[in-house]
Tab-separated table of C-alpha atoms in Angstrom:
chain	number	residue	atom	x	y	z
D	1	UNK	CA	-72.998	8.477	-29.906
D	2	UNK	CA	-72.214	8.322	-26.397
D	3	UNK	CA	-74.974	8.160	-24.404
D	4	UNK	CA	-72.926	11.621	-23.028
D	5	UNK	CA	-73.760	12.768	-26.088
D	6	UNK	CA	-77.392	12.304	-26.245
D	7	UNK	CA	-77.737	13.763	-22.675
D	8	UNK	CA	-76.169	17.065	-24.250
D	9	UNK	CA	-78.407	17.114	-27.746
D	10	UNK	CA	-82.072	16.760	-25.211
D	11	UNK	CA	-80.768	20.172	-23.204
D	12	UNK	CA	-79.275	21.946	-26.272
D	13	UNK	CA	-81.337	24.956	-27.901
D	14	UNK	CA	-83.331	25.812	-31.468
D	15	UNK	CA	-80.989	29.244	-30.644
D	16	UNK	CA	-77.950	27.491	-29.379
D	17	UNK	CA	-78.185	25.069	-32.994
D	18	UNK	CA	-78.824	28.272	-34.968
D	19	UNK	CA	-75.183	29.946	-33.478
D	20	UNK	CA	-73.383	26.954	-34.070
D	21	UNK	CA	-74.582	26.803	-38.153
D	22	UNK	CA	-73.465	30.562	-37.560
D	23	UNK	CA	-70.619	30.285	-36.494
D	24	UNK	CA	-69.485	27.894	-39.143
D	25	UNK	CA	-70.747	30.377	-41.687
D	26	UNK	CA	-67.784	32.744	-39.954
D	27	UNK	CA	-65.283	30.369	-40.209
D	28	UNK	CA	-65.396	29.542	-43.562
D	29	UNK	CA	-65.324	33.021	-44.653
D	30	UNK	CA	-62.092	33.133	-42.306
D	31	UNK	CA	-61.435	30.463	-44.117
D	32	UNK	CA	-60.858	30.771	-47.613
D	33	UNK	CA	-58.905	34.248	-46.661
D	34	UNK	CA	-56.568	33.797	-43.722
D	35	UNK	CA	-57.092	30.361	-41.782
D	36	UNK	CA	-57.770	30.594	-38.692
D	37	UNK	CA	-61.799	29.908	-39.352
D	38	UNK	CA	-62.300	26.936	-36.010
D	39	UNK	CA	-60.774	30.237	-33.797
D	40	UNK	CA	-64.306	30.985	-33.542
D	41	UNK	CA	-66.421	27.398	-34.083
D	42	UNK	CA	-64.161	25.681	-31.215
D	43	UNK	CA	-65.036	28.022	-28.106
D	44	UNK	CA	-68.161	28.020	-29.437
D	45	UNK	CA	-68.957	24.535	-29.305
D	46	UNK	CA	-67.254	24.125	-25.737
D	47	UNK	CA	-69.082	26.783	-24.566
D	48	UNK	CA	-72.517	24.906	-25.690
D	49	UNK	CA	-70.694	22.067	-23.091
D	50	UNK	CA	-69.135	19.855	-26.258
D	51	UNK	CA	-65.736	17.842	-24.794
D	52	UNK	CA	-63.343	19.714	-26.450
D	53	UNK	CA	-60.918	16.372	-28.088
D	54	UNK	CA	-65.214	16.050	-29.692
D	55	UNK	CA	-66.113	19.274	-30.302
D	56	UNK	CA	-61.996	18.973	-32.472
D	57	UNK	CA	-63.047	16.448	-34.536
D	58	UNK	CA	-66.214	17.343	-35.523
D	59	UNK	CA	-65.624	21.261	-36.403
D	60	UNK	CA	-62.927	19.541	-38.660
D	61	UNK	CA	-65.455	17.200	-40.309
D	62	UNK	CA	-67.757	20.253	-40.018
D	63	UNK	CA	-65.677	22.754	-41.763
D	64	UNK	CA	-64.164	20.263	-44.299
D	65	UNK	CA	-67.386	20.937	-46.378
D	66	UNK	CA	-65.907	25.307	-46.572
D	67	UNK	CA	-63.038	23.858	-47.160
D	68	UNK	CA	-63.855	23.414	-50.665
D	69	UNK	CA	-66.193	25.505	-51.416
D	70	UNK	CA	-62.700	28.562	-50.184
D	71	UNK	CA	-60.464	26.354	-53.202
D	72	UNK	CA	-63.311	26.282	-55.451
D	73	UNK	CA	-63.190	29.901	-55.617
D	74	UNK	CA	-60.035	29.905	-56.032
D	75	UNK	CA	-59.250	27.131	-58.663
D	76	UNK	CA	-58.171	29.778	-61.083
D	77	UNK	CA	-55.281	31.063	-58.856
D	78	UNK	CA	-54.701	27.667	-58.162
D	79	UNK	CA	-53.209	27.155	-62.165
D	80	UNK	CA	-49.441	26.871	-62.383
D	81	UNK	CA	-48.816	26.056	-59.116
D	82	UNK	CA	-48.840	21.976	-59.623
D	83	UNK	CA	-44.593	21.590	-60.174
D	84	UNK	CA	-44.481	23.377	-56.263
D	85	UNK	CA	-48.322	21.450	-54.266
D	86	UNK	CA	-47.401	17.349	-56.764
D	87	UNK	CA	-44.680	17.928	-53.652
D	88	UNK	CA	-46.923	19.475	-50.426
D	89	UNK	CA	-50.123	17.620	-51.074
D	90	UNK	CA	-48.548	14.038	-49.338
D	91	UNK	CA	-46.888	16.376	-47.000
D	92	UNK	CA	-49.268	17.648	-46.214
D	93	UNK	CA	-52.030	14.611	-46.161
D	94	UNK	CA	-48.817	12.516	-44.556
D	95	UNK	CA	-48.131	15.496	-42.352
D	96	UNK	CA	-52.071	15.319	-40.765
D	97	UNK	CA	-51.521	11.968	-41.041
D	98	UNK	CA	-49.069	12.010	-37.247
D	99	UNK	CA	-51.383	15.174	-36.166
D	100	UNK	CA	-54.249	13.336	-35.824
D	101	UNK	CA	-52.519	10.120	-34.686
D	102	UNK	CA	-51.519	12.249	-32.226
D	103	UNK	CA	-54.670	13.513	-31.422
D	104	UNK	CA	-55.881	10.296	-30.535
D	105	UNK	CA	-53.289	9.480	-27.911
D	106	UNK	CA	-51.697	12.497	-26.479
D	107	UNK	CA	-53.368	15.600	-23.625
D	108	UNK	CA	-53.966	18.934	-25.625
D	109	UNK	CA	-51.934	20.297	-23.321
D	110	UNK	CA	-48.919	18.997	-25.530
D	111	UNK	CA	-49.678	22.259	-27.677
D	112	UNK	CA	-50.371	25.207	-25.710
D	113	UNK	CA	-47.532	26.822	-25.390
D	114	UNK	CA	-46.490	26.017	-29.373
D	115	UNK	CA	-49.570	27.890	-30.297
D	116	UNK	CA	-48.993	31.102	-29.597
D	117	UNK	CA	-44.765	31.020	-30.574
D	118	UNK	CA	-46.240	29.638	-33.944
D	119	UNK	CA	-48.953	32.601	-34.535
D	120	UNK	CA	-46.329	35.020	-33.762
D	121	UNK	CA	-43.395	33.940	-36.132
D	122	UNK	CA	-46.575	33.661	-38.675
D	123	UNK	CA	-47.743	37.218	-38.507
D	124	UNK	CA	-43.663	38.624	-38.398
D	125	UNK	CA	-43.330	36.395	-41.490
D	126	UNK	CA	-46.706	37.979	-43.305
D	127	UNK	CA	-46.314	41.591	-42.530
D	128	UNK	CA	-42.162	41.218	-43.995
D	129	UNK	CA	-43.553	39.049	-46.950
D	130	UNK	CA	-42.260	41.376	-49.707
D	131	UNK	CA	-38.050	41.640	-48.141
D	132	UNK	CA	-38.092	38.377	-46.576
D	133	UNK	CA	-39.003	36.542	-50.320
D	134	UNK	CA	-36.326	39.640	-51.973
D	135	UNK	CA	-33.797	37.728	-49.320
D	136	UNK	CA	-34.463	34.326	-49.169
D	137	UNK	CA	-34.225	34.177	-53.394
D	138	UNK	CA	-30.498	35.886	-53.193
D	139	UNK	CA	-29.572	33.730	-50.448
D	140	UNK	CA	-31.146	30.660	-51.807
D	141	UNK	CA	-31.538	30.856	-55.243
D	142	UNK	CA	-35.015	31.114	-56.671
D	143	UNK	CA	-36.046	33.082	-60.095
D	144	UNK	CA	-39.263	35.952	-59.612
D	145	UNK	CA	-41.310	33.726	-62.302
D	146	UNK	CA	-42.023	32.109	-59.063
D	147	UNK	CA	-39.458	29.009	-59.531
D	148	UNK	CA	-37.956	26.875	-57.111
D	149	UNK	CA	-34.160	26.547	-56.296
D	150	UNK	CA	-33.970	22.773	-54.959
D	151	UNK	CA	-33.108	25.085	-51.088
D	152	UNK	CA	-36.295	26.535	-50.643
D	153	UNK	CA	-38.587	23.500	-52.400
D	154	UNK	CA	-37.032	21.406	-49.596
D	155	UNK	CA	-37.927	24.266	-47.467
D	156	UNK	CA	-41.289	24.419	-48.720
D	157	UNK	CA	-42.032	21.122	-48.356
D	158	UNK	CA	-40.770	19.849	-44.825
D	159	UNK	CA	-41.988	23.578	-43.227
D	160	UNK	CA	-46.019	21.925	-45.140
D	161	UNK	CA	-44.847	18.720	-43.927
D	162	UNK	CA	-44.478	20.423	-40.292
D	163	UNK	CA	-47.966	22.925	-40.572
D	164	UNK	CA	-50.336	19.703	-41.487
D	165	UNK	CA	-49.029	17.632	-38.477
D	166	UNK	CA	-50.440	20.615	-36.318
D	167	UNK	CA	-53.037	20.992	-38.750
D	168	UNK	CA	-53.730	17.134	-38.017
D	169	UNK	CA	-53.643	17.626	-34.493
D	170	UNK	CA	-55.186	20.943	-33.983
D	171	UNK	CA	-56.187	23.376	-36.737
D	172	UNK	CA	-57.353	26.121	-35.362
D	173	UNK	CA	-54.308	29.116	-37.878
D	174	UNK	CA	-53.180	26.236	-39.809
D	175	UNK	CA	-53.633	29.154	-42.556
D	176	UNK	CA	-51.697	31.629	-41.356
D	177	UNK	CA	-49.372	29.120	-40.395
D	178	UNK	CA	-48.829	27.782	-44.251
D	179	UNK	CA	-48.761	32.322	-45.037
D	180	UNK	CA	-45.977	32.730	-43.267
D	181	UNK	CA	-44.382	30.198	-44.826
D	182	UNK	CA	-45.546	30.796	-48.681
D	183	UNK	CA	-44.117	34.974	-47.639
D	184	UNK	CA	-41.412	33.962	-46.711
D	185	UNK	CA	-40.622	31.017	-49.161
D	186	UNK	CA	-42.382	31.952	-52.557
D	187	UNK	CA	-42.032	35.318	-54.633
D	188	UNK	CA	-45.095	35.022	-56.013
D	189	UNK	CA	-48.710	37.096	-56.047
D	190	UNK	CA	-50.314	36.760	-52.314
D	191	UNK	CA	-54.014	35.961	-54.252
D	192	UNK	CA	-52.111	32.876	-55.514
D	193	UNK	CA	-50.674	31.962	-52.224
D	194	UNK	CA	-53.537	31.975	-50.061
D	195	UNK	CA	-54.816	29.837	-52.698
D	196	UNK	CA	-52.643	27.005	-52.366
D	197	UNK	CA	-53.379	27.593	-47.833
D	198	UNK	CA	-56.146	26.465	-48.827
D	199	UNK	CA	-56.054	23.383	-50.877
D	200	UNK	CA	-53.673	22.456	-48.699
D	201	UNK	CA	-55.788	23.233	-45.890
D	202	UNK	CA	-58.682	21.441	-46.984
D	203	UNK	CA	-55.602	18.283	-47.532
D	204	UNK	CA	-55.510	18.154	-44.261
D	205	UNK	CA	-58.985	18.384	-43.829
D	206	UNK	CA	-60.388	16.097	-45.266
D	207	UNK	CA	-56.881	13.122	-43.870
D	208	UNK	CA	-57.514	14.820	-40.001
D	209	UNK	CA	-62.038	14.100	-40.301
D	210	UNK	CA	-61.530	10.795	-41.939
D	211	UNK	CA	-58.742	8.863	-39.837
D	212	UNK	CA	-61.306	11.234	-36.934
D	213	UNK	CA	-64.285	8.775	-38.570
D	214	UNK	CA	-62.388	6.197	-38.685
D	215	UNK	CA	-61.239	5.725	-35.412
D	216	UNK	CA	-63.585	7.341	-33.195
D	217	UNK	CA	-66.921	7.168	-34.533
D	218	UNK	CA	-68.623	7.291	-31.571
D	219	UNK	CA	-66.975	10.674	-30.399
D	220	UNK	CA	-67.811	12.476	-33.108
D	221	UNK	CA	-71.657	14.920	-32.506
D	222	UNK	CA	-72.959	14.172	-35.742
D	223	UNK	CA	-75.095	17.277	-35.483
D	224	UNK	CA	-72.517	19.585	-34.756
D	225	UNK	CA	-70.617	18.312	-37.713
D	226	UNK	CA	-73.635	18.983	-40.169
D	227	UNK	CA	-74.332	22.274	-38.965
D	228	UNK	CA	-71.423	23.477	-39.469
D	229	UNK	CA	-70.344	21.626	-42.627
D	230	UNK	CA	-74.081	23.637	-43.433
D	231	UNK	CA	-72.459	27.329	-41.940
D	232	UNK	CA	-68.862	26.892	-44.445
D	233	UNK	CA	-70.195	25.694	-46.893
D	234	UNK	CA	-71.993	29.059	-47.654
D	235	UNK	CA	-69.526	31.055	-45.358
D	236	UNK	CA	-66.351	29.748	-48.086
D	237	UNK	CA	-68.257	30.815	-50.716
D	238	UNK	CA	-68.576	34.399	-49.727
D	239	UNK	CA	-65.086	34.250	-48.482
D	240	UNK	CA	-63.516	33.266	-51.646
D	241	UNK	CA	-65.837	35.181	-53.656
D	242	UNK	CA	-64.821	38.471	-52.162
D	243	UNK	CA	-61.466	37.274	-50.911
D	244	UNK	CA	-60.674	37.355	-54.331
D	245	UNK	CA	-61.131	41.061	-54.819
D	246	UNK	CA	-58.727	42.225	-52.909
D	247	UNK	CA	-55.493	43.753	-52.705
D	248	UNK	CA	-52.181	42.819	-51.447
D	249	UNK	CA	-51.994	44.565	-49.145
D	250	UNK	CA	-55.547	44.565	-47.599
D	251	UNK	CA	-55.247	40.509	-47.141
D	252	UNK	CA	-52.003	40.571	-45.848
D	253	UNK	CA	-54.265	43.267	-43.232
D	254	UNK	CA	-57.324	41.075	-42.688
D	255	UNK	CA	-54.318	38.308	-42.051
D	256	UNK	CA	-52.982	40.167	-39.579
D	257	UNK	CA	-55.993	41.604	-37.834
D	258	UNK	CA	-57.018	38.439	-37.750
D	259	UNK	CA	-54.254	36.329	-36.286
D	260	UNK	CA	-54.325	38.461	-33.253
D	261	UNK	CA	-57.264	38.695	-33.094
D	262	UNK	CA	-57.348	34.625	-33.136
D	263	UNK	CA	-52.940	35.031	-30.740
D	264	UNK	CA	-55.571	36.808	-27.932
D	265	UNK	CA	-58.476	33.789	-27.726
D	266	UNK	CA	-55.310	31.526	-27.463
D	267	UNK	CA	-53.236	33.379	-24.489
D	268	UNK	CA	-55.722	34.846	-22.836
């Protein structure tokens, strides 16, 4: 741990520690439902004086616990998706490696212009999901039972890889991007899409967290990471428990509302 981190921790109050854990709980719940929980924890950490890159790495490590509980909560909805996921998981894994490398070598300003555009695109895809699904199925092939033609499968894997790069670099809203991608290419129930989103986001966070630990161990705020882990573990369970009961329309509304709030925070 660096000297600057030790000095900062010495001035942290119990209230701030509680608020970080609470932010972790909220992020875990939102990630299991939508994705973009980082838009809660990241600004909280920066507001308490955690350097941005340290906040990104510590946050990614802490949210792994919430990803585990959220994915476990949606385990039933994952059944029958292996035909897609056996290609998507490696794509997320490789994308996360590239994204983590970018975080450690590029300035944060690189993605500042791109992120809001991606969010708007993803939210549009979520809103128009039923119509887009029908149009894409007619154009590229695939049956209503969820099987994909080669064109859609290729697009799905490439898109998953691209979102993995983004997630490894800056985890905020990767879940919304995945849901937008799924909404455009998959003819499947939105709760099953959400289950796949949770699993792939977890893969990205685990890869990014391992990369940060190996390469930048001394730049991680382990107190922050532990608090977020405890909060997100509980939040991920709660989010998945109640989120699985939402209707497709209600879940779509939650995704759009949270996405718009995240877009506002990114812009202003």
